[in-house]
């Protein structure tokens, strides 16, 4: 099925100018979505946040208990179709639930993500009707919990290299699974594993649904001693000739790697969502502390050093919300389109998310790193008290760290984002080389000396964004031309290109959110959002300058290098530089006056 011409494709943002009215923002949530959000928030405030300290004491039972309650309230079934006892909600709503349930502790964020995402979704998406009827209602209601066994001691990022074997029994009715899985979230309390194993010498692994029967050759390692997410159960799982009926193959033989990767696409955007409310809560605590804490007879919230931190923390999560929900709605629209075209709900969801796999990787990296920065500054604002386990900053900081590692490390996701874009270009799904050539031509042409008209709101910023896209096309385009398929061997160039791509998507999302809201509510009413968008863009310009320069001086030489560096200078030049201190002050005023993050 081909996409409608006017519907944006995944990755296409880099070669097109997206209009503000075409993006979905958190201000567009429906009343139903707001109700869902508020009920999740109420649940977290009542059941999880007050027990935050308890979660640091490795209380795995508490995690199970909370998960069970979340199931009773329907939160575990939001993404599950109604026919399997779920709520069958739209993609944006499922993101909202994931966002707000994850904010109080990484232990619940991980348990929820591992269960609803990678623990349940592969069956919803790839299971047979019988498998779905048998397992999904139990998983959707929290009667059962799921876990996902992909990683092995020698197969982490290289997930398809696992050694776990599946051998058909002589009567052809069962497979016997043997192998060792590592770092399995929810292993301690789950009832079912999605396990990936290799049949004979197949090129790819195969997925299996395995019920947790400890009398069937399944044993668990001790709980891992971890830096953070202390009440999330993480264990090794050993399979020794575990008998699984052949009917429990998930999808097709040799098709497990595809399942694993597609489940991870959804997992990645949901992980971004899971890093949002954690940031809001950190800002909330940090600004309250900063308003209360007096040094030199002054609340520290009045010091520029603290104000700049609060402003940047708020800008980070504002941007992350904008980008996460923008992509979520793009996915939802594509799912809808595919359903209308006659795809089954599973096929529609799979293809809808796969279309935006680039954005899923971008979000996973950007939001997990913002969460890390936000919690780090949260500690700094608390000073010595931030280092104390008696304040919420210390555990938030430790919990945030895992998000850069699981669901594909940030290095792997960075490389994937550019790699997938190049593949899409080669398949002709997006025209990358045409615009890249246009930039190359522009570099050799005479620059325009016209004075641009920047009278319209954010027009200089929007023009800057288009120039940043030219930088990506210039750097990634010439690197692709130079190295062809071998570009993937030049990881440092790929990583630099990926940082440029990420910065563009994130800054654009902030800009479009602010523009859309300012057009609706008026410029004055949205002055803080506008300040955040301008600040985020400025940060993007600076980072892109650094990364693009690094790339250019490493792979281009002589005249080509000179020309590209001149292009870089031209494409990062503001006609009117923003006053960064003023922008931060506008944002800090609002955050300190509201005494919370309130957008
Ligand atoms: C708390 C926790 C919970 C987890 N939960 C689950 C779970 O429920 N189910 C599951 O299956 N797994 C789970 N994992 C495993 C997780 O997905 C892996 O740890 C992750 O994919 C990285 O694999 P690895 O640890 O083997 O690191 P490695 O793959 O050994 O990577 C080590 C370093 O090398 C880098 N690297 C690796 N390959 C490349 C490359 N080609 N190019 C450049 N750099 C590279 C990585 O980015 C990383 O920085 C969990 C892990 C943790 C810590």
XYZ file of C-alpha atoms and ligand atoms in Angstrom:
652
model
C 0.000 0.000 0.000
C 1.341 3.415 -0.884
C 1.016 6.386 1.421
C -1.207 9.308 0.562
C 0.918 12.035 -0.982
C 0.112 14.590 1.666
C 0.943 12.420 4.659
C 4.448 12.885 5.960
C 6.728 9.864 5.801
C 9.167 8.827 8.481
C 12.457 10.695 8.124
C 10.996 13.108 5.631
C 11.198 16.021 8.063
C 14.828 16.446 7.059
C 13.985 17.360 3.455
C 10.672 19.179 3.912
C 9.376 22.175 5.780
C 6.721 21.010 8.223
C 3.960 23.486 8.952
C 3.004 24.277 12.555
C -0.649 23.494 11.896
C 0.338 20.015 10.711
C 1.909 18.888 13.979
C 0.165 17.544 17.040
C 1.284 19.052 20.334
C 0.538 18.268 23.992
C -1.875 21.216 23.921
C -4.006 19.210 21.464
C -4.869 16.357 23.846
C -8.570 15.524 23.731
C -10.720 15.630 26.859
C -10.639 11.843 26.951
C -6.849 11.835 26.771
C -6.629 14.424 29.539
C -8.906 12.305 31.706
C -6.705 9.284 31.145
C -3.615 11.310 31.946
C -5.151 12.664 35.134
C -6.246 9.264 36.349
C -2.758 7.825 35.798
C -1.239 10.820 37.554
C -3.624 10.416 40.461
C -2.671 6.720 40.696
C 1.036 7.546 40.736
C 0.628 10.313 43.328
C -1.376 7.986 45.555
C 0.341 4.640 45.103
C 3.910 5.197 43.911
C 5.358 8.612 44.773
C 4.775 8.299 48.549
C 6.601 4.943 48.497
C 9.600 6.283 46.587
C 12.019 5.462 49.398
C 10.655 1.928 49.645
C 11.456 1.426 45.967
C 15.126 2.052 46.750
C 15.148 -0.908 49.156
C 14.918 -3.542 46.427
C 11.332 -4.319 47.251
C 10.457 -6.405 44.209
C 7.123 -7.420 45.767
C 6.103 -3.785 45.860
C 6.719 -3.474 42.130
C 4.615 -6.543 41.500
C 1.853 -5.214 43.754
C 1.765 -1.840 41.973
C 1.790 -3.540 38.582
C -1.140 -5.680 39.681
C -3.075 -2.559 40.733
C -2.196 -0.869 37.436
C -3.674 -3.918 35.726
C -6.893 -3.693 37.730
C -7.285 -0.087 36.636
C -6.799 -1.028 32.988
C -3.463 0.764 32.547
C -1.687 -2.376 31.356
C -4.204 -2.895 28.575
C -4.322 0.526 26.972
C -2.550 -0.659 23.821
C -4.356 -4.005 23.697
C -7.375 -4.352 21.363
C -10.757 -4.523 23.113
C -11.442 -8.027 21.826
C -8.580 -9.248 24.036
C -9.833 -7.394 27.133
C -7.746 -4.282 26.556
C -8.863 -0.695 26.150
C -7.755 -0.500 22.504
C -6.736 3.130 22.829
C -5.075 5.211 20.141
C -1.302 5.460 19.967
C -1.090 8.936 21.502
C -3.104 7.790 24.543
C -0.851 4.792 25.028
C 2.110 7.189 25.051
C 0.376 9.353 27.636
C -0.150 6.445 30.003
C 3.451 5.355 29.586
C 4.630 8.936 30.178
C 2.737 9.535 33.419
C 3.042 6.090 34.972
C 6.824 6.205 34.624
C 7.671 9.451 36.382
C 7.948 8.511 40.045
C 10.467 5.677 39.872
C 12.448 3.954 37.163
C 11.556 0.616 38.758
C 7.915 0.963 37.705
C 8.881 2.592 34.406
C 10.960 -0.477 33.567
C 8.457 -3.039 34.831
C 5.645 -1.323 32.917
C 7.704 -0.975 29.720
C 8.991 -4.538 29.835
C 5.504 -5.933 30.431
C 3.313 -3.844 28.124
C 5.896 -3.194 25.434
C 8.307 -5.973 24.735
C 6.542 -8.520 27.010
C 3.041 -8.276 25.514
C 3.292 -6.483 22.206
C 5.094 -9.203 20.231
C 2.106 -11.493 20.851
C -0.426 -8.784 19.982
C 1.444 -8.019 16.777
C 2.657 -11.432 15.646
C 0.648 -14.001 17.574
C -1.855 -16.390 16.013
C -5.498 -15.976 16.960
C -5.167 -18.890 19.423
C -2.057 -17.415 21.028
C -3.698 -14.041 21.384
C -6.880 -15.489 22.891
C -4.888 -17.590 25.311
C -2.371 -15.037 26.556
C -3.325 -11.457 25.806
C -6.370 -11.081 28.115
C -4.275 -12.351 31.028
C -1.463 -9.919 30.202
C -3.789 -6.987 29.545
C -5.404 -7.242 32.958
C -2.295 -7.937 34.989
C -3.366 -11.458 35.901
C -0.123 -12.496 34.235
C 3.081 -10.596 33.613
C 5.400 -10.853 30.649
C 9.160 -10.626 30.117
C 11.310 -10.498 27.003
C 14.385 -12.676 26.661
C 16.603 -11.490 23.848
C 19.940 -10.566 25.434
C 22.558 -13.218 26.241
C 25.990 -12.965 27.841
C 27.611 -12.907 24.388
C 24.769 -11.337 22.440
C 23.869 -7.799 23.507
C 23.849 -5.160 20.789
C 24.551 -7.984 18.331
C 21.210 -9.485 19.259
C 20.898 -11.848 16.311
C 24.034 -13.712 17.354
C 22.405 -15.464 20.314
C 23.402 -19.053 21.050
C 20.146 -20.232 22.606
C 19.020 -23.285 20.651
C 15.612 -24.687 19.791
C 15.633 -28.362 18.840
C 12.583 -30.137 17.460
C 11.639 -33.288 19.406
C 11.477 -36.575 17.542
C 7.689 -36.632 17.526
C 7.717 -33.154 15.964
C 5.354 -31.790 18.621
C 7.715 -29.707 20.725
C 10.880 -27.682 20.641
C 13.432 -28.074 23.405
C 14.952 -24.703 24.275
C 18.405 -24.510 25.847
C 20.429 -21.427 26.570
C 21.188 -18.540 28.894
C 19.451 -15.188 28.809
C 20.731 -12.187 30.678
C 19.406 -8.891 32.065
C 15.792 -10.000 31.863
C 13.463 -7.388 33.325
C 10.451 -8.726 35.273
C 12.054 -12.207 35.306
C 11.418 -12.623 39.033
C 7.655 -12.207 38.971
C 6.602 -12.825 35.385
C 4.440 -15.717 34.197
C 5.487 -15.800 30.568
C 8.637 -15.210 28.564
C 9.026 -14.164 24.953
C 12.220 -16.046 24.130
C 14.408 -15.834 21.059
C 16.304 -18.979 20.049
C 17.883 -20.410 16.915
C 16.525 -23.469 15.139
C 19.288 -25.573 13.525
C 21.633 -23.256 11.633
C 19.012 -20.704 10.663
C 20.342 -17.296 9.703
C 17.989 -15.601 12.144
C 16.605 -16.372 15.552
C 12.987 -17.453 16.100
C 10.524 -16.166 18.699
C 8.785 -18.494 21.190
C 6.161 -17.969 23.864
C 7.241 -19.878 26.957
C 5.161 -20.156 30.105
C 7.183 -19.898 33.286
C 7.035 -23.396 34.667
C 10.042 -23.934 36.921
C 9.564 -27.711 36.570
C 10.163 -27.407 32.841
C 13.920 -26.777 32.760
C 13.680 -23.083 33.656
C 15.784 -21.551 36.415
C 16.583 -18.014 37.428
C 19.794 -16.305 38.504
C 19.926 -14.072 41.570
C 18.637 -10.524 41.309
C 21.333 -8.368 39.661
C 22.917 -5.720 41.880
C 22.284 -2.564 39.915
C 23.157 1.141 39.951
C 19.505 2.129 39.755
C 15.935 0.913 39.222
C 16.421 -0.961 42.489
C 12.990 -2.566 42.682
C 12.899 -3.652 39.072
C 13.486 -7.393 38.918
C 16.453 -8.168 36.622
C 17.700 -11.729 36.480
C 19.359 -14.242 34.254
C 17.054 -16.912 32.911
C 18.409 -20.372 32.134
C 16.621 -22.772 29.819
C 17.625 -26.405 29.897
C 15.723 -28.494 27.369
C 12.592 -26.525 28.184
C 9.762 -28.146 26.222
C 7.614 -25.768 24.217
C 4.734 -26.894 21.978
C 5.433 -26.132 18.299
C 2.261 -24.039 18.351
C 4.071 -21.594 20.601
C 6.371 -20.352 17.872
C 5.776 -16.648 17.563
C 5.443 -15.556 13.947
C 7.510 -17.560 11.517
C 10.565 -19.703 11.954
C 13.647 -17.568 11.226
C 11.493 -14.457 11.705
C 12.423 -13.656 15.301
C 14.950 -10.962 14.586
C 12.329 -8.976 12.705
C 9.921 -9.379 15.634
C 12.608 -8.363 18.105
C 13.478 -5.257 16.124
C 9.892 -4.194 15.468
C 9.000 -4.609 19.125
C 11.977 -2.403 19.900
C 10.745 0.357 17.564
C 7.631 0.709 19.698
C 9.737 0.243 22.820
C 11.990 3.132 21.828
C 9.330 5.789 21.408
C 7.616 4.533 24.562
C 10.925 4.751 26.401
C 11.133 8.391 25.353
C 7.661 8.890 26.804
C 8.788 7.102 29.967
C 11.526 9.726 30.441
C 9.140 12.712 30.365
C 7.305 12.789 33.675
C 10.493 11.890 35.503
C 11.884 15.192 34.223
C 8.749 17.140 35.178
C 8.933 15.734 38.694
C 12.631 16.555 38.997
C 11.959 20.152 37.917
C 9.039 20.365 40.313
C 11.175 19.250 43.262
C 14.186 21.310 42.178
C 12.326 24.578 41.790
C 10.510 24.124 45.102
C 13.839 23.484 46.786
C 15.456 26.455 45.026
C 12.637 28.785 46.084
C 12.947 27.629 49.706
C 16.673 27.326 50.116
C 18.277 30.549 51.294
C 21.971 31.330 50.989
C 23.534 34.797 51.256
C 20.092 35.935 52.529
C 18.637 35.109 49.131
C 16.574 32.180 47.848
C 18.951 30.367 45.515
C 16.210 30.464 42.822
C 17.112 34.121 42.432
C 20.714 33.389 41.427
C 21.473 33.424 37.714
C 23.433 30.194 38.056
C 20.342 28.346 39.318
C 17.925 30.184 37.040
C 19.857 29.130 33.950
C 19.664 25.502 35.081
C 15.914 25.667 35.686
C 15.399 27.333 32.310
C 17.393 24.690 30.480
C 15.734 21.812 32.328
C 12.296 23.192 31.436
C 13.332 23.752 27.824
C 14.575 20.194 27.619
C 11.338 18.552 28.690
C 9.211 21.053 26.732
C 11.108 20.014 23.621
C 10.950 16.333 24.484
C 7.177 16.498 24.933
C 6.807 18.312 21.627
C 8.897 15.795 19.706
C 7.481 12.670 21.383
C 3.832 13.544 20.822
C 4.502 14.900 17.346
C 5.958 11.546 16.290
C 3.284 9.613 18.195
C 0.527 11.363 16.239
C 2.358 10.786 12.964
C 2.411 7.097 13.837
C -1.250 7.125 14.848
C -2.278 8.789 11.582
C -0.337 6.264 9.574
C -1.889 3.372 11.514
C -5.295 4.853 10.778
C -4.506 5.224 7.097
C -3.383 1.648 6.847
C -6.497 0.388 8.621
C -8.645 2.380 6.215
C -6.763 0.765 3.365
C -7.743 -2.652 4.668
C -4.693 -3.711 6.687
C -5.392 -5.764 9.794
C -4.962 -3.801 13.050
C -1.689 -5.646 13.733
C -0.283 -5.045 10.279
C -1.363 -1.404 10.455
C 0.353 -0.864 13.798
C 3.507 -2.644 12.727
C 3.866 -0.713 9.519
C 2.791 2.550 11.120
C 5.521 2.369 13.722
C 8.106 0.971 11.319
C 7.530 3.951 9.024
C 8.695 6.229 11.842
C 11.511 4.012 13.119
C 13.984 6.854 12.464
C 12.021 9.180 14.732
C 11.718 6.382 17.343
C 15.510 6.076 17.474
C 15.984 9.854 17.547
C 13.568 10.189 20.449
C 15.068 7.317 22.393
C 18.479 8.970 22.292
C 17.473 12.592 22.752
C 14.952 12.152 25.545
C 17.021 9.663 27.551
C 19.968 12.072 27.432
C 17.815 15.036 28.406
C 16.500 13.022 31.351
C 20.072 12.331 32.400
C 21.024 16.019 32.153
C 17.865 17.098 33.955
C 18.430 14.783 36.913
C 22.098 15.765 37.037
C 21.232 19.447 37.299
C 18.520 18.502 39.781
C 21.238 17.151 42.068
C 23.315 20.282 41.538
C 20.445 22.571 42.506
C 20.051 20.618 45.755
C 23.803 20.950 46.420
C 24.977 18.520 49.104
C 21.399 17.466 49.762
C 21.217 16.333 46.127
C 23.878 13.747 46.891
C 21.849 12.427 49.799
C 19.616 9.413 49.370
C 17.068 11.278 51.518
C 16.109 13.531 48.610
C 14.425 12.390 45.394
C 17.279 13.583 43.152
C 19.746 10.850 43.956
C 17.539 7.950 42.873
C 16.157 9.890 39.890
C 19.721 10.368 38.651
C 20.611 6.701 39.078
C 17.335 5.528 37.548
C 17.771 7.761 34.500
C 21.075 6.131 33.598
C 19.633 2.859 32.307
C 17.596 4.532 29.573
C 20.756 5.234 27.597
C 21.595 1.527 27.618
C 18.539 -0.647 27.073
C 16.196 -0.811 24.049
C 19.359 -0.550 21.940
C 22.201 1.569 23.317
C 22.287 5.213 22.325
C 25.287 4.526 20.105
C 23.392 1.818 18.232
C 20.289 4.019 17.932
C 22.333 6.967 16.711
C 23.843 4.870 13.944
C 20.497 3.292 13.148
C 18.819 6.665 12.682
C 21.178 7.738 9.897
C 21.489 4.217 8.489
C 17.716 3.877 8.167
C 17.471 7.300 6.532
C 20.058 6.322 3.932
C 18.204 3.077 3.255
C 14.941 4.952 2.774
C 16.691 7.295 0.369
C 18.100 4.366 -1.596
C 14.677 2.749 -1.803
C 13.280 6.039 -3.107
C 10.944 6.457 -0.140
C 12.319 9.902 0.464
C 14.211 12.082 -1.953
C 17.459 12.710 -0.125
C 19.996 12.955 -2.919
C 18.011 15.598 -4.883
C 18.002 18.106 -2.006
C 21.606 17.129 -1.141
C 22.656 17.983 -4.706
C 20.757 21.284 -4.487
C 22.809 22.192 -1.406
C 26.018 21.214 -3.184
C 25.011 23.511 -6.069
C 24.161 26.297 -3.663
C 27.614 26.038 -2.118
C 29.307 26.656 -5.456
C 26.842 29.419 -6.433
C 26.839 33.043 -5.371
C 25.075 33.608 -2.050
C 22.063 35.909 -1.987
C 22.692 39.315 -0.446
C 18.984 40.192 -0.151
C 17.864 41.339 3.257
C 15.382 38.703 4.427
C 12.018 39.741 5.833
C 11.795 38.407 9.372
C 8.744 40.375 10.457
C 6.599 37.288 10.969
C 6.775 35.455 14.294
C 9.683 32.988 14.492
C 10.484 33.490 10.802
C 14.203 33.922 11.381
C 14.193 30.757 13.478
C 12.340 28.857 10.779
C 14.806 30.080 8.183
C 17.634 28.950 10.462
C 16.094 25.526 10.744
C 16.032 25.163 6.982
C 19.715 26.112 6.929
C 20.462 23.468 9.553
C 18.796 20.901 7.308
C 21.151 22.001 4.557
C 24.064 21.272 6.859
C 22.820 17.736 7.386
C 22.370 17.270 3.648
C 25.832 18.708 3.025
C 27.642 16.578 5.594
C 25.705 13.314 5.371
C 25.170 13.706 1.621
C 28.835 14.111 0.784
C 29.877 11.440 3.272
C 27.405 9.050 1.618
C 28.705 9.972 -1.810
C 32.296 9.516 -0.747
C 31.959 6.242 1.121
C 28.847 4.673 -0.396
C 27.764 1.529 1.423
C 31.010 1.654 3.439
C 29.731 4.688 5.324
C 28.681 2.330 8.083
C 32.347 1.590 8.735
C 32.917 5.275 9.480
C 31.125 5.294 12.780
C 32.409 8.612 14.036
C 31.031 10.324 10.945
C 27.743 8.514 11.339
C 27.538 9.583 14.970
C 28.256 13.211 14.082
C 25.609 13.090 11.321
C 23.178 11.521 13.721
C 23.710 14.285 16.278
C 22.906 16.836 13.570
C 19.762 14.910 12.615
C 18.647 14.617 16.234
C 19.220 18.282 16.983
C 17.173 19.285 13.944
C 14.211 17.084 14.829
C 14.147 18.199 18.439
C 14.614 21.925 17.770
C 12.055 21.816 14.981
C 9.529 20.122 17.250
C 9.948 22.821 19.919
C 9.656 25.550 17.317
C 6.530 24.110 15.729
C 4.873 23.629 19.124
C 5.562 27.223 20.149
C 4.487 28.592 16.774
C 1.260 26.612 16.736
C 0.356 27.726 20.246
C 1.339 31.340 19.629
C -0.852 31.416 16.517
C -3.731 30.106 18.624
C -3.233 32.015 21.861
C -1.291 35.066 20.769
C 2.382 35.908 20.986
C 2.222 37.563 24.392
C 0.426 34.650 25.995
C 3.034 32.264 24.637
C 6.125 34.332 25.297
C 7.666 31.644 27.490
C 7.093 28.879 24.954
C 8.601 31.119 22.285
C 11.621 31.722 24.508
C 12.061 27.982 25.009
C 11.836 27.320 21.280
C 14.414 30.021 20.559
C 16.742 28.750 23.265
C 16.467 25.161 22.024
C 17.188 26.244 18.468
C 20.250 28.190 19.569
C 21.548 25.118 21.393
C 20.969 23.085 18.237
C 22.866 25.588 16.088
C 25.858 25.472 18.421
C 25.930 21.669 18.638
C 25.431 21.228 14.915
C 28.253 23.658 14.227
C 30.549 21.575 16.401
C 29.523 18.203 14.987
C 29.437 19.288 11.354
C 32.871 20.863 11.644
C 34.210 17.694 13.209
C 32.877 15.716 10.258
C 33.972 18.102 7.535
C 37.565 18.464 8.701
C 37.834 14.697 9.126
C 36.610 13.454 5.767
C 36.907 16.372 3.334
C 40.139 17.906 2.152
C 41.450 20.895 0.226
C 38.939 22.995 -1.712
C 36.037 20.739 -0.836
C 36.782 21.190 2.846
C 37.088 24.971 2.470
C 33.824 25.175 0.584
C 31.956 23.125 3.137
C 33.372 25.090 6.050
C 32.250 28.300 4.336
C 28.835 26.735 3.841
C 28.757 25.778 7.523
C 29.523 29.353 8.509
C 26.787 30.659 6.228
C 24.248 28.100 7.412
C 24.820 28.730 11.126
C 24.789 32.519 10.958
C 21.952 34.401 12.598
C 21.089 37.832 11.184
C 19.873 38.753 14.641
C 21.331 36.722 17.462
C 18.936 35.871 20.275
C 19.794 37.211 23.720
C 20.323 33.914 25.498
C 20.435 35.308 29.029
C 17.178 37.149 28.427
C 15.545 33.991 27.062
C 16.632 31.952 30.047
C 15.349 34.649 32.407
C 11.913 34.660 30.782
C 11.714 30.890 31.261
C 13.150 30.901 34.782
C 10.694 33.626 35.854
C 7.771 31.444 34.840
C 9.127 28.242 36.420
C 10.036 29.915 39.704
C 6.758 31.864 39.885
C 4.671 28.753 39.169
C 6.915 26.835 41.580
C 6.657 23.887 39.183
C 6.908 22.943 35.495
C 3.554 24.010 34.166
C 3.202 23.756 30.379
C 18.678 -3.122 33.815
C 18.660 -3.767 32.473
C 17.472 -4.323 32.004
C 17.449 -4.971 30.776
N 16.295 -5.585 30.366
C 16.336 -6.407 29.276
C 15.224 -7.252 28.951
O 14.167 -7.199 29.605
N 15.325 -8.102 27.902
C 16.463 -8.182 27.151
O 16.498 -8.979 26.219
N 17.532 -7.392 27.429
C 17.503 -6.521 28.467
N 18.602 -5.747 28.791
C 19.801 -5.848 27.965
C 20.089 -4.590 27.174
O 19.190 -4.472 26.116
C 21.554 -4.679 26.721
O 22.339 -4.464 27.876
C 21.896 -3.688 25.651
O 21.253 -4.012 24.459
C 23.406 -3.613 25.391
O 23.967 -4.879 25.248
P 25.269 -5.275 26.113
O 24.976 -4.964 27.517
O 25.651 -6.644 25.781
O 26.394 -4.270 25.638
P 27.335 -4.436 24.368
O 26.547 -4.773 23.179
O 28.471 -5.300 24.736
O 27.853 -2.944 24.217
C 28.903 -2.383 25.006
C 29.260 -1.019 24.424
O 29.709 -1.187 23.060
C 28.906 -0.425 22.187
N 28.724 -1.182 20.947
C 28.283 -2.451 20.791
N 28.240 -2.789 19.500
C 28.641 -1.712 18.811
C 28.794 -1.420 17.427
N 28.463 -2.277 16.458
N 29.243 -0.211 17.089
C 29.526 0.707 18.025
N 29.398 0.509 19.331
C 28.954 -0.688 19.730
C 27.594 -0.200 22.916
O 26.919 0.954 22.452
C 28.065 -0.076 24.352
O 28.468 1.236 24.601
C 18.623 -5.043 29.986
C 19.795 -4.457 30.465
C 19.828 -3.854 31.687
C 21.129 -3.285 32.179
